[in-house]
Amino acid sequence: MTSDIRIALVGNPNCGKSALFNALTGLKQKVANYPGATVERRTGPLLDNDTIELIDLPGSYSLTPRSPDEEVTRNILFGTQENEAKPDVILCVVDATNLAQHLRFTLELKSLGIPMILALNMSDLAAREQIQINANKLATKLGIPVIETVAVRKKGLEAIKTNIQNIIADNEGATIDTWDSVAARQKAARQLAADVTISEGIGHKTSRTLDKIFLHPVLGLIILFSLLFFMFQAVFSWSEVPMGLIEDGIIFLQGLISANLSEGFIASFLSDGILGGVGSVIVFLPQIIILFAFTLTLESTGYMSRAAFLMDKLMASVGLNGRAFIPLLSSFACAIPGIMAARAIANPKDRLTTILIAPLMTCSARIPVYTVIIGAFIPNTTVGNSFVGLQGLVMFGLYLMGIVSALIIAAVLKRTIAKGKPTSFLLELPKYQAPNFRFIMVGLIERSRLFLRRAGTVIMGATVILWALASYPNAPTGSDKPDVYHSFAGMIGRALEVIFAPIGFNWEISIALVPGMAAREVAISSLGTVYSLAGSEEAIETGLIGMLNGLWSLPTALAFLAWYIYAPQCLSTIAVTRRETNGWKWPLFMTGYLFVVAYMAAFITYQLSSALIG
């Protein structure tokens, strides 16, 4: 059945618009993508009235599009979207706890002349925070119906349905002066919010007070980098005990295998392939949990948006703005969601630059790599008489090097292949609030699950393949080299050693780089497998960290760290870059320039440290 009336739900991101859409349509929804776009399209009939169709438009801050999502919203409201009719009514959803920010978009929507209803959503949260809004006065000033709603509790639904019927019967729209500039509309929205707000509530007052500290141009940056520094210190110091327990468990299992199975195919597969490989990655789960516990806590409190604003000035110095900070921040977890989050950047050149530098952010897959090398070669001591741990300081330095390198490369890209005009930055600042324990725990469980699933699929698969290649054929009679040296993997490693010898990489490291293309942390499992096969008894006794400390020079270890700051060893990242850029041109460019930079960085590090250390 073709619907006679179309109602568009419009609003800023995180206003509860989709929850209200779900409540108004029930389960009768269709989900697809708009033609030629990756933006999701959700439609459904109004409950009890199949002649009225609701469409949930992507969250937007303005009718001046800054992202593909906002462009779709604008096109539909203007009636220019392919195969989409212009809506007959706008149901504008605003967050009652952040009225001034959301009314700016409401005033802009009024200029379209489309009949409109305002849903004052999350009114229960507003009441909880002691925010009181005169809805009748707001309706009078805007000249449209204003309904207090709580989407998750289905409050206000009947009032919305009634007003929709009334508007359809009257078929009248109204316009209001839009104030051409964003600043003018924001000023008008703040004035309107002030006029209709009876009580501001405690949340906004507290947020304003805290922002004087956390958004201070100097003190704010000091606090931000102090938090990051403390986080990396904690990653090492707090994880020491649980990592030790996991290592002991792996050694215990390897001992059981050695005691109960004779040497052969099965024993080697379990001890060297599975435990020596996958186990060497799983041991870093505590560090990943600690890192994400910090980031999720900061996100839950509302601080992350402030960090984006603090970084806006720094980002502007390289031709980007604070909007790029959010995708880059996401890339610290994994470059894949970071690259996908770049869709929110309107300027195509800015979006491309952000995608190309996202792999330089130190993702969680690098943590096992960094931790093994730091644990093997950096003493577990403090700097001088301070409480600052040397290992945590080095880890912080590696993260900082990735960030600085990303900014430098972004500056080069923005002045060459991605040259374009700078764009303004608009981002909603949520109120400060106490950390949401449930949000943090759900996030930690999900990230732990993804890490373990990755360890049980990608890492295990690559490790098993490497174990097979490293186990056959055996060394010829009379050889003084271990079997792995003469294996298929050893042949590959020796061939690649010619290329990597100038940066201090031996044939064992060269072997690990190949399966490491599947995922960065696979390099550690690969090293665990190779060195277990090369000397299984010693590997069981000392573990991978002990093995590396005895076999690698310090210049080699430092070069390995430098290599992993830049090397794009993640096929999934390359694949998602191809999808987001609609071709192979930019993924190949990204892969090429990162490998060149990685090789140069490792070469300089190895040669310089060799000259200094001897």
Coordinates of C-alpha atoms in Angstrom, one line a residue:
M1 CA 0.0 0.0 0.0
T2 CA 1.3 3.5 -0.9
S3 CA 1.2 5.8 2.0
D4 CA -0.7 9.1 1.5
I5 CA 1.2 11.1 4.2
R6 CA 4.9 11.1 5.0
I7 CA 6.2 12.2 8.4
A8 CA 9.9 12.8 8.7
L9 CA 11.6 12.4 12.1
V10 CA 14.4 14.9 12.3
G11 CA 16.8 15.9 15.0
N12 CA 20.4 16.2 16.3
P13 CA 22.3 12.9 16.9
N14 CA 21.6 11.3 20.3
C15 CA 18.3 13.1 20.8
G16 CA 16.3 9.9 21.1
K17 CA 14.8 10.2 17.6
S18 CA 15.2 6.6 16.7
A19 CA 13.7 5.4 19.9
L20 CA 10.7 7.6 19.3
F21 CA 10.5 6.2 15.7
N22 CA 10.5 2.7 17.1
A23 CA 7.7 3.5 19.5
L24 CA 5.6 5.2 16.9
T25 CA 5.9 2.3 14.3
G26 CA 6.2 -0.7 16.5
L27 CA 7.8 -3.6 14.7
K28 CA 6.5 -2.7 11.2
Q29 CA 9.7 -1.2 9.9
K30 CA 11.8 -1.5 6.7
V31 CA 15.5 -1.0 6.7
A32 CA 17.6 -0.5 3.6
N33 CA 20.2 2.0 2.2
Y34 CA 19.5 5.0 0.1
P35 CA 20.4 4.5 -3.5
G36 CA 24.1 5.1 -4.2
A37 CA 24.8 5.8 -0.5
T38 CA 25.9 3.8 2.6
V39 CA 23.4 5.8 4.7
E40 CA 20.7 3.7 6.3
R41 CA 17.1 4.2 5.4
R42 CA 14.4 3.3 8.0
T43 CA 10.7 3.6 7.3
G44 CA 7.5 2.3 8.8
P45 CA 3.8 3.0 9.1
L46 CA 2.3 4.9 12.0
L47 CA 0.7 2.5 14.5
D48 CA -3.0 2.1 13.8
N49 CA -2.8 4.1 10.6
D50 CA -1.1 2.5 7.5
T51 CA -1.8 5.6 5.4
I52 CA 0.8 7.6 7.3
E53 CA 4.5 6.6 6.7
L54 CA 7.2 7.7 9.1
I55 CA 10.8 8.0 7.9
D56 CA 13.7 8.2 10.4
L57 CA 16.2 10.6 8.9
P58 CA 19.9 10.5 9.8
G59 CA 20.8 12.7 12.8
S60 CA 21.9 16.2 11.7
Y61 CA 23.1 19.4 13.2
S62 CA 22.3 21.6 10.2
L63 CA 20.7 21.8 6.8
T64 CA 24.2 22.7 5.5
P65 CA 25.5 19.2 5.1
R66 CA 28.9 18.3 6.7
S67 CA 28.7 14.5 6.1
P68 CA 26.9 12.0 3.8
D69 CA 24.3 11.5 6.6
E70 CA 23.5 15.2 6.8
E71 CA 23.4 15.5 3.0
V72 CA 20.7 12.8 2.8
T73 CA 18.6 14.6 5.4
R74 CA 18.9 17.9 3.6
N75 CA 18.0 16.4 0.2
I76 CA 14.9 14.7 1.6
L77 CA 13.7 17.8 3.3
F78 CA 14.3 19.8 0.1
G79 CA 12.7 17.1 -2.0
T80 CA 15.8 16.5 -4.1
Q81 CA 16.7 13.0 -2.9
E82 CA 16.4 10.3 -5.6
N83 CA 13.2 8.2 -5.4
E84 CA 12.1 10.0 -2.2
A85 CA 9.1 12.3 -1.9
K86 CA 9.3 15.5 0.1
P87 CA 7.8 14.9 3.6
D88 CA 4.4 16.4 4.4
V89 CA 5.1 16.9 8.1
I90 CA 8.3 17.3 10.2
L91 CA 8.4 15.7 13.6
C92 CA 11.4 17.5 15.1
V93 CA 12.9 15.7 18.1
V94 CA 15.0 17.7 20.7
D95 CA 16.7 16.7 23.9
A96 CA 14.9 18.5 26.7
T97 CA 18.1 18.3 28.8
N98 CA 20.1 20.3 26.2
L99 CA 17.4 22.6 24.8
A100 CA 19.6 25.6 23.6
Q101 CA 21.8 23.4 21.5
H102 CA 19.0 21.5 19.8
L103 CA 16.7 24.6 19.2
R104 CA 19.3 26.0 16.7
F105 CA 18.4 23.2 14.3
T106 CA 14.7 23.6 15.1
L107 CA 14.8 27.3 14.0
E108 CA 16.5 26.3 10.8
L109 CA 13.9 23.6 10.0
K110 CA 11.1 26.2 10.6
S111 CA 12.3 28.1 7.5
L112 CA 11.3 25.3 5.2
G113 CA 7.6 26.0 5.6
I114 CA 6.8 22.4 6.2
P115 CA 4.2 21.8 8.9
M116 CA 6.1 20.8 12.1
I117 CA 5.6 19.3 15.5
L118 CA 8.3 19.5 18.2
A119 CA 8.8 16.5 20.5
L120 CA 10.5 17.6 23.7
N121 CA 12.1 14.2 24.3
M122 CA 13.8 12.8 27.4
S123 CA 11.5 15.0 29.6
D124 CA 11.9 12.4 32.4
L125 CA 15.7 13.0 32.4
A126 CA 15.1 16.7 32.4
A127 CA 12.9 16.4 35.5
R128 CA 15.4 14.2 37.2
E129 CA 18.1 16.9 36.7
Q130 CA 15.6 19.6 38.0
I131 CA 15.3 21.2 34.6
Q132 CA 11.9 22.9 34.1
I133 CA 10.7 24.0 30.7
N134 CA 7.5 25.9 29.9
A135 CA 6.3 23.8 26.9
N136 CA 3.2 26.0 26.3
K137 CA 5.4 29.2 26.1
L138 CA 7.8 27.4 23.7
A139 CA 4.8 26.4 21.5
T140 CA 3.6 29.9 21.4
K141 CA 6.9 31.4 20.5
L142 CA 7.6 28.8 17.8
G143 CA 4.0 28.7 16.5
I144 CA 3.9 24.9 16.5
P145 CA 2.7 22.1 18.8
V146 CA 5.2 21.2 21.5
I147 CA 4.8 17.8 23.1
E148 CA 6.7 16.4 26.1
T149 CA 7.8 12.8 25.3
V150 CA 9.7 9.9 26.8
A151 CA 10.3 7.7 23.9
V152 CA 11.5 4.6 25.8
R153 CA 8.3 4.8 28.0
K154 CA 6.0 5.7 25.1
K155 CA 4.9 8.9 26.8
G156 CA 3.4 11.5 24.5
L157 CA 2.6 9.1 21.6
E158 CA -1.1 9.7 21.6
A159 CA -0.6 13.5 21.7
I160 CA 1.8 13.2 18.7
K161 CA -0.8 11.2 16.7
T162 CA -3.6 13.7 17.5
N163 CA -1.5 16.7 16.4
I164 CA -0.4 14.9 13.2
Q165 CA -4.1 14.4 12.3
N166 CA -4.8 18.1 13.1
I167 CA -1.9 19.3 10.9
I168 CA -3.0 17.1 8.1
A169 CA -6.5 18.5 8.3
D170 CA -5.3 22.1 8.5
N171 CA -2.4 21.5 6.0
E172 CA -0.7 24.7 7.1
G173 CA 3.0 25.4 7.5
A174 CA 4.7 28.3 9.1
T175 CA 8.1 29.9 8.7
I176 CA 10.3 31.9 11.0
D177 CA 13.3 34.2 10.3
T178 CA 16.3 31.8 10.1
W179 CA 19.2 34.1 10.8
D180 CA 21.6 33.5 8.0
S181 CA 24.8 32.6 10.1
V182 CA 25.3 29.6 12.4
A183 CA 26.3 32.0 15.1
A184 CA 23.2 34.1 14.8
R185 CA 20.9 31.0 14.9
Q186 CA 22.8 29.8 17.9
K187 CA 22.3 33.1 19.7
A188 CA 18.6 33.1 18.9
A189 CA 18.3 29.5 20.1
R190 CA 20.0 30.3 23.4
Q191 CA 17.7 33.3 23.9
L192 CA 14.6 31.3 23.1
A193 CA 15.8 28.5 25.5
A194 CA 16.4 31.1 28.2
D195 CA 12.9 32.6 27.8
V196 CA 11.1 29.2 28.2
T197 CA 13.4 27.6 30.8
I198 CA 12.0 28.0 34.3
S199 CA 14.9 26.1 36.0
E200 CA 18.2 25.4 34.4
G201 CA 19.0 22.3 36.5
I202 CA 22.1 21.3 38.3
G203 CA 23.7 19.4 35.4
H204 CA 24.3 22.5 33.2
K205 CA 25.5 24.6 36.1
T206 CA 28.1 22.0 37.1
S207 CA 29.2 21.5 33.5
R208 CA 29.8 25.2 33.0
T209 CA 31.9 25.3 36.1
L210 CA 34.0 22.3 35.1
D211 CA 34.4 23.5 31.5
K212 CA 36.2 26.6 32.8
I213 CA 38.9 24.1 34.0
F214 CA 38.8 21.3 31.4
L215 CA 38.4 23.6 28.4
H216 CA 41.0 26.1 29.4
P217 CA 43.5 26.5 26.5
V218 CA 46.5 25.8 28.6
L219 CA 45.3 24.0 31.8
G220 CA 42.9 21.8 29.7
L221 CA 45.7 20.5 27.5
I222 CA 47.9 19.8 30.5
I223 CA 45.1 17.8 32.1
L224 CA 44.4 15.9 28.8
F225 CA 48.0 14.8 28.4
S226 CA 48.4 14.0 32.1
L227 CA 45.4 11.7 31.8
L228 CA 46.9 9.9 28.8
F229 CA 50.2 9.6 30.5
F230 CA 48.7 8.1 33.7
M231 CA 46.7 5.7 31.5
F232 CA 49.8 4.3 29.9
Q233 CA 51.6 4.0 33.3
A234 CA 48.6 2.0 34.5
V235 CA 48.6 -0.3 31.5
F236 CA 52.0 -1.6 32.6
S237 CA 51.8 -1.4 36.4
W238 CA 48.3 -2.6 36.9
S239 CA 48.5 -5.5 34.4
E240 CA 51.7 -7.1 35.8
V241 CA 49.9 -9.5 38.2
P242 CA 47.1 -10.8 35.9
M243 CA 49.6 -11.1 33.0
G244 CA 51.9 -13.2 35.2
L245 CA 49.0 -15.5 36.1
I246 CA 48.1 -16.0 32.4
E247 CA 51.8 -16.7 31.5
D248 CA 52.0 -19.2 34.4
G249 CA 48.9 -20.9 33.1
I250 CA 50.3 -21.2 29.6
I251 CA 53.6 -22.5 30.9
F252 CA 51.7 -25.0 33.1
L253 CA 49.7 -26.3 30.1
Q254 CA 52.9 -26.6 28.0
G255 CA 54.4 -28.6 30.8
L256 CA 51.5 -30.9 30.9
I257 CA 51.8 -31.5 27.2
S258 CA 55.5 -32.2 27.5
A259 CA 54.9 -34.6 30.4
N260 CA 52.0 -36.5 28.9
L261 CA 52.7 -36.6 25.1
S262 CA 55.7 -37.9 23.4
E263 CA 57.5 -35.5 21.0
G264 CA 55.8 -35.4 17.7
F265 CA 53.2 -33.8 15.5
I266 CA 50.4 -33.4 18.1
A267 CA 52.7 -32.2 20.9
S268 CA 54.4 -29.7 18.7
F269 CA 51.1 -28.5 17.3
L270 CA 49.6 -27.9 20.8
S271 CA 52.6 -26.6 22.6
D272 CA 54.4 -24.6 19.8
G273 CA 51.6 -23.8 17.5
I274 CA 48.6 -23.1 19.8
L275 CA 50.1 -22.2 23.2
G276 CA 53.4 -20.8 22.0
G277 CA 51.6 -18.7 19.3
V278 CA 48.1 -17.8 20.3
G279 CA 48.9 -17.9 24.0
S280 CA 51.6 -15.3 23.5
V281 CA 48.9 -12.9 22.3
I282 CA 46.1 -13.8 24.9
V283 CA 48.5 -12.9 27.7
F284 CA 48.0 -9.2 26.8
L285 CA 44.2 -9.2 27.4
P286 CA 44.6 -7.5 30.9
Q287 CA 46.4 -4.6 29.3
I288 CA 43.7 -4.2 26.6
I289 CA 41.0 -4.3 29.3
I290 CA 42.8 -1.6 31.4
L291 CA 43.3 0.7 28.3
F292 CA 39.7 0.4 27.3
A293 CA 38.5 0.8 30.9
F294 CA 40.1 4.3 30.9
T295 CA 38.8 5.3 27.5
L296 CA 35.2 4.1 28.1
T297 CA 35.2 5.8 31.5
L298 CA 36.3 9.1 29.9
E299 CA 33.7 8.7 27.2
S300 CA 30.9 7.9 29.7
T301 CA 31.7 11.1 31.7
G302 CA 31.3 13.4 28.7
Y303 CA 35.0 14.3 28.7
M304 CA 35.9 12.9 25.2
S305 CA 33.9 15.6 23.4
R306 CA 35.9 18.2 25.4
A307 CA 39.1 16.5 24.3
A308 CA 38.0 17.0 20.6
F309 CA 37.5 20.7 21.2
L310 CA 40.9 21.0 22.9
M311 CA 42.5 19.4 19.9
D312 CA 40.7 21.5 17.4
K313 CA 43.3 24.3 17.4
L314 CA 46.1 21.7 17.0
M315 CA 44.2 19.9 14.2
A316 CA 43.6 23.3 12.4
S317 CA 47.4 23.8 12.3
V318 CA 47.7 20.9 9.9
G319 CA 44.6 21.8 7.8
L320 CA 42.0 19.7 9.7
N321 CA 39.6 20.5 12.5
G322 CA 38.3 18.9 15.7
R323 CA 35.8 16.8 13.8
A324 CA 38.7 14.6 12.6
F325 CA 39.7 14.0 16.2
I326 CA 36.7 11.7 16.8
P327 CA 37.6 9.2 14.0
L328 CA 41.3 9.4 15.0
L329 CA 40.4 8.8 18.6
S330 CA 38.3 5.7 17.5
S331 CA 41.4 4.5 15.7
F332 CA 43.2 4.0 19.0
A333 CA 40.8 1.0 19.5
C334 CA 41.0 -0.1 15.9
A335 CA 41.6 1.8 12.6
I336 CA 38.5 0.1 11.0
P337 CA 35.8 1.9 13.0
G338 CA 37.9 5.1 12.9
I339 CA 38.0 5.0 9.1
M340 CA 34.3 4.4 9.0
A341 CA 33.6 7.2 11.4
A342 CA 35.3 9.6 9.0
R343 CA 32.0 9.6 7.1
A344 CA 30.9 12.3 9.5
I345 CA 33.4 14.7 8.0
A346 CA 31.7 16.7 5.3
N347 CA 34.8 18.0 3.4
P348 CA 35.9 15.2 1.0
K349 CA 39.5 16.3 1.3
D350 CA 39.4 16.3 5.1
R351 CA 37.7 12.9 5.1
L352 CA 40.4 11.4 2.8
T353 CA 43.2 12.9 4.9
T354 CA 41.7 11.5 8.1
I355 CA 41.3 8.0 6.5
L356 CA 44.9 8.0 5.2
I357 CA 46.4 8.9 8.7
A358 CA 44.0 6.8 10.8
P359 CA 46.4 3.7 10.7
L360 CA 49.1 5.8 12.4
M361 CA 47.0 5.9 15.6
T362 CA 48.3 3.2 17.9
C363 CA 45.5 0.6 17.8
S364 CA 45.0 -2.1 20.4
A365 CA 46.6 -4.7 18.1
R366 CA 49.9 -3.0 18.6
I367 CA 49.7 -3.4 22.4
P368 CA 51.1 -7.0 22.4
V369 CA 53.9 -5.9 20.0
Y370 CA 54.9 -2.9 22.1
T371 CA 54.5 -4.7 25.4
V372 CA 56.7 -7.7 24.4
I373 CA 59.5 -5.5 23.1
I374 CA 59.3 -3.0 26.0
G375 CA 59.1 -5.9 28.5
A376 CA 62.2 -7.6 27.0
F377 CA 64.5 -4.6 26.6
I378 CA 63.3 -1.7 28.8
P379 CA 64.0 -2.1 32.5
N380 CA 61.0 -2.2 34.9
T381 CA 62.3 0.8 36.9
T382 CA 61.3 4.4 37.6
V383 CA 62.8 7.5 36.1
G384 CA 65.2 8.9 38.7
N385 CA 63.5 9.1 42.1
S386 CA 60.0 9.8 40.7
F387 CA 57.0 7.5 40.5
V388 CA 57.1 7.5 36.7
G389 CA 57.8 4.0 35.3
L390 CA 60.3 3.8 32.5
Q391 CA 58.2 1.2 30.6
G392 CA 55.1 3.3 30.7
L393 CA 57.0 6.3 29.6
V394 CA 58.3 4.5 26.6
M395 CA 54.8 3.3 25.7
F396 CA 53.5 6.8 26.0
G397 CA 56.3 7.9 23.7
L398 CA 55.3 5.4 21.1
Y399 CA 51.7 6.6 21.2
L400 CA 52.9 10.2 21.0
M401 CA 55.2 9.4 18.1
G402 CA 52.2 8.0 16.2
I403 CA 50.1 11.1 16.9
V404 CA 52.9 13.6 15.9
S405 CA 53.7 11.6 12.8
A406 CA 50.0 11.6 11.8
L407 CA 49.8 15.4 12.2
I408 CA 53.0 15.9 10.1
I409 CA 51.7 13.6 7.4
A410 CA 48.3 15.3 7.5
A411 CA 50.0 18.7 7.0
V412 CA 51.8 17.3 4.0
L413 CA 48.7 15.7 2.5
K414 CA 46.6 18.9 3.0
R415 CA 49.2 20.9 1.1
T416 CA 49.5 18.5 -1.8
I417 CA 47.1 15.8 -2.9
A418 CA 44.3 16.7 -0.4
K419 CA 44.5 20.5 -0.6
G420 CA 41.3 22.3 0.2
K421 CA 39.6 25.0 2.1
P422 CA 39.4 24.7 5.9
T423 CA 35.9 24.0 7.3
S424 CA 34.2 25.0 10.6
F425 CA 33.8 22.7 13.5
L426 CA 30.5 22.1 15.3
L427 CA 30.1 19.4 18.0
E428 CA 27.6 19.0 20.8
L429 CA 29.1 19.0 24.3
P430 CA 27.2 16.6 26.6
K431 CA 26.8 17.3 30.2
Y432 CA 29.3 15.9 32.7
Q433 CA 28.0 12.9 34.5
A434 CA 29.2 10.1 36.8
P435 CA 30.7 7.1 34.9
N436 CA 28.0 4.7 33.8
F437 CA 29.2 1.4 35.2
R438 CA 26.9 -0.7 33.0
F439 CA 28.1 1.1 29.8
I440 CA 31.7 0.5 30.8
M441 CA 31.2 -3.2 31.6
V442 CA 29.3 -3.9 28.5
G443 CA 32.0 -2.1 26.5
L444 CA 34.8 -4.1 28.2
I445 CA 33.0 -7.4 27.7
E446 CA 32.4 -6.6 24.0
R447 CA 36.0 -5.6 23.4
S448 CA 37.3 -8.6 25.3
R449 CA 35.1 -10.9 23.3
L450 CA 36.3 -9.3 20.0
F451 CA 39.9 -9.7 21.1
L452 CA 39.5 -13.3 22.1
R453 CA 37.5 -14.1 18.9
R454 CA 40.2 -12.5 16.9
A455 CA 42.8 -14.6 18.8
G456 CA 40.7 -17.8 18.1
T457 CA 40.2 -17.1 14.4
V458 CA 42.6 -14.8 12.5
I459 CA 45.5 -15.2 14.9
M460 CA 45.1 -19.0 15.4
G461 CA 44.6 -19.5 11.6
A462 CA 47.7 -17.6 10.7
T463 CA 49.7 -19.2 13.5
V464 CA 48.7 -22.8 12.5
I465 CA 49.6 -22.1 8.9
L466 CA 53.0 -20.7 10.0
W467 CA 53.5 -23.6 12.4
A468 CA 53.0 -26.0 9.4
L469 CA 55.3 -24.1 7.2
A470 CA 57.9 -23.9 10.0
S471 CA 57.7 -27.6 10.8
Y472 CA 58.5 -29.0 7.4
P473 CA 60.8 -30.1 5.9
N474 CA 63.2 -31.2 8.6
A475 CA 66.8 -30.2 8.8
P476 CA 69.2 -32.4 6.8
T477 CA 71.4 -34.9 8.7
G478 CA 74.4 -33.2 10.2
S479 CA 73.1 -29.7 10.1
D480 CA 73.9 -27.5 13.1
K481 CA 70.8 -25.3 12.5
P482 CA 67.4 -26.0 14.0
D483 CA 64.7 -27.6 11.9
V484 CA 62.8 -24.3 11.4
Y485 CA 65.8 -22.8 9.7
H486 CA 65.5 -25.4 6.9
S487 CA 61.7 -25.3 6.8
F488 CA 59.5 -23.6 4.2
A489 CA 59.0 -20.7 6.6
G490 CA 62.8 -20.5 7.1
M491 CA 63.3 -20.3 3.3
I492 CA 60.9 -17.4 3.1
G493 CA 62.5 -15.7 6.1
R494 CA 66.0 -16.0 4.6
A495 CA 64.9 -14.6 1.3
L496 CA 63.3 -11.6 3.0
E497 CA 66.3 -11.1 5.3
V498 CA 68.1 -9.6 2.3
I499 CA 65.6 -6.8 2.3
F500 CA 65.3 -6.3 6.0
A501 CA 68.9 -6.8 7.1
P502 CA 69.7 -3.0 6.8
I503 CA 67.1 -2.3 9.5
G504 CA 68.4 -5.0 11.8
F505 CA 65.7 -7.7 11.1
N506 CA 66.9 -11.3 11.1
W507 CA 65.3 -14.2 9.3
E508 CA 63.1 -15.1 12.2
I509 CA 61.6 -11.5 12.3
S510 CA 61.2 -11.6 8.5
I511 CA 59.2 -14.8 8.8
A512 CA 56.9 -13.1 11.4
L513 CA 56.2 -10.1 9.2
V514 CA 54.5 -12.2 6.5
P515 CA 51.6 -13.7 8.6
G516 CA 51.6 -10.4 10.5
M517 CA 49.9 -8.9 7.5
A518 CA 46.7 -10.6 8.6
A519 CA 46.8 -8.6 11.9
R520 CA 49.6 -6.8 13.7
E521 CA 49.5 -8.9 16.8
V522 CA 50.0 -12.1 14.7
A523 CA 53.6 -11.1 14.5
I524 CA 54.0 -11.8 18.2
S525 CA 52.2 -15.2 17.9
S526 CA 54.4 -15.9 14.9
L527 CA 57.6 -15.1 16.8
G528 CA 56.4 -17.3 19.7
T529 CA 55.9 -20.2 17.3
V530 CA 59.2 -19.7 15.5
Y531 CA 61.3 -19.4 18.7
S532 CA 59.4 -22.3 20.3
L533 CA 60.3 -24.5 17.4
A534 CA 63.9 -23.2 17.4
G535 CA 64.4 -24.0 21.1
S536 CA 61.2 -25.4 22.8
E537 CA 62.7 -26.1 26.2
E538 CA 64.2 -22.7 26.6
A539 CA 61.0 -21.1 25.3
I540 CA 58.9 -22.9 27.9
E541 CA 61.3 -21.9 30.7
T542 CA 61.8 -18.2 29.8
G543 CA 58.8 -17.3 27.7
L544 CA 58.9 -15.1 24.6
I545 CA 60.2 -12.0 26.4
G546 CA 63.1 -13.9 27.9
M547 CA 63.9 -15.5 24.5
L548 CA 64.0 -12.1 22.7
N549 CA 66.1 -10.5 25.4
G550 CA 68.8 -13.1 24.7
L551 CA 68.6 -13.2 21.0
W552 CA 68.0 -9.6 19.8
S553 CA 70.2 -6.6 20.1
L554 CA 68.8 -3.4 21.5
P555 CA 69.1 -1.6 18.2
T556 CA 67.0 -4.4 16.6
A557 CA 64.4 -4.1 19.2
L558 CA 64.2 -0.3 18.8
A559 CA 64.0 -0.7 15.0
F560 CA 61.2 -3.2 15.4
L561 CA 59.2 -0.7 17.5
A562 CA 59.8 2.0 15.0
W563 CA 58.6 -0.3 12.2
Y564 CA 55.4 -1.0 14.0
I565 CA 54.5 2.6 14.6
Y566 CA 54.0 3.0 10.8
A567 CA 53.8 -0.4 9.0
P568 CA 50.2 -1.0 7.7
Q569 CA 50.2 -4.6 8.7
C570 CA 46.4 -5.2 8.7
L571 CA 44.6 -6.5 5.7
S572 CA 41.2 -5.6 7.2
T573 CA 42.2 -1.9 7.4
I574 CA 43.3 -1.9 3.8
A575 CA 40.0 -3.5 2.7
V576 CA 37.8 -1.0 4.6
T577 CA 39.8 1.8 3.1
R578 CA 39.1 0.5 -0.3
R579 CA 35.4 0.4 0.5
E580 CA 35.3 3.9 2.0
T581 CA 37.2 5.4 -0.9
N582 CA 35.4 3.4 -3.6
G583 CA 38.5 2.0 -5.3
W584 CA 42.0 0.7 -4.9
K585 CA 43.9 4.0 -5.7
W586 CA 44.0 5.4 -2.1
P587 CA 44.4 2.0 -0.2
L588 CA 47.4 1.3 -2.4
F589 CA 48.8 4.8 -1.9
M590 CA 48.2 4.5 1.9
T591 CA 49.9 1.0 2.0
G592 CA 52.8 2.3 -0.1
Y593 CA 53.6 5.4 1.8
L594 CA 53.3 3.7 5.2
F595 CA 55.7 0.9 4.2
V596 CA 58.2 3.5 3.0
V597 CA 57.9 5.6 6.2
A598 CA 58.2 2.4 8.3
Y599 CA 61.3 1.2 6.5
M600 CA 62.9 4.7 6.8
A601 CA 62.1 5.0 10.4
A602 CA 63.4 1.6 11.3
F603 CA 66.5 2.1 9.2
I604 CA 67.4 5.4 10.9
T605 CA 66.6 4.0 14.3
Y606 CA 68.7 0.9 13.8
Q607 CA 71.7 2.6 12.2
L608 CA 71.7 5.5 14.7
S609 CA 71.3 3.3 17.8
S610 CA 73.9 0.9 16.5
A611 CA 76.4 3.8 16.2
L612 CA 75.6 5.2 19.6
I613 CA 75.3 1.9 21.5
G614 CA 78.0 -0.1 19.6

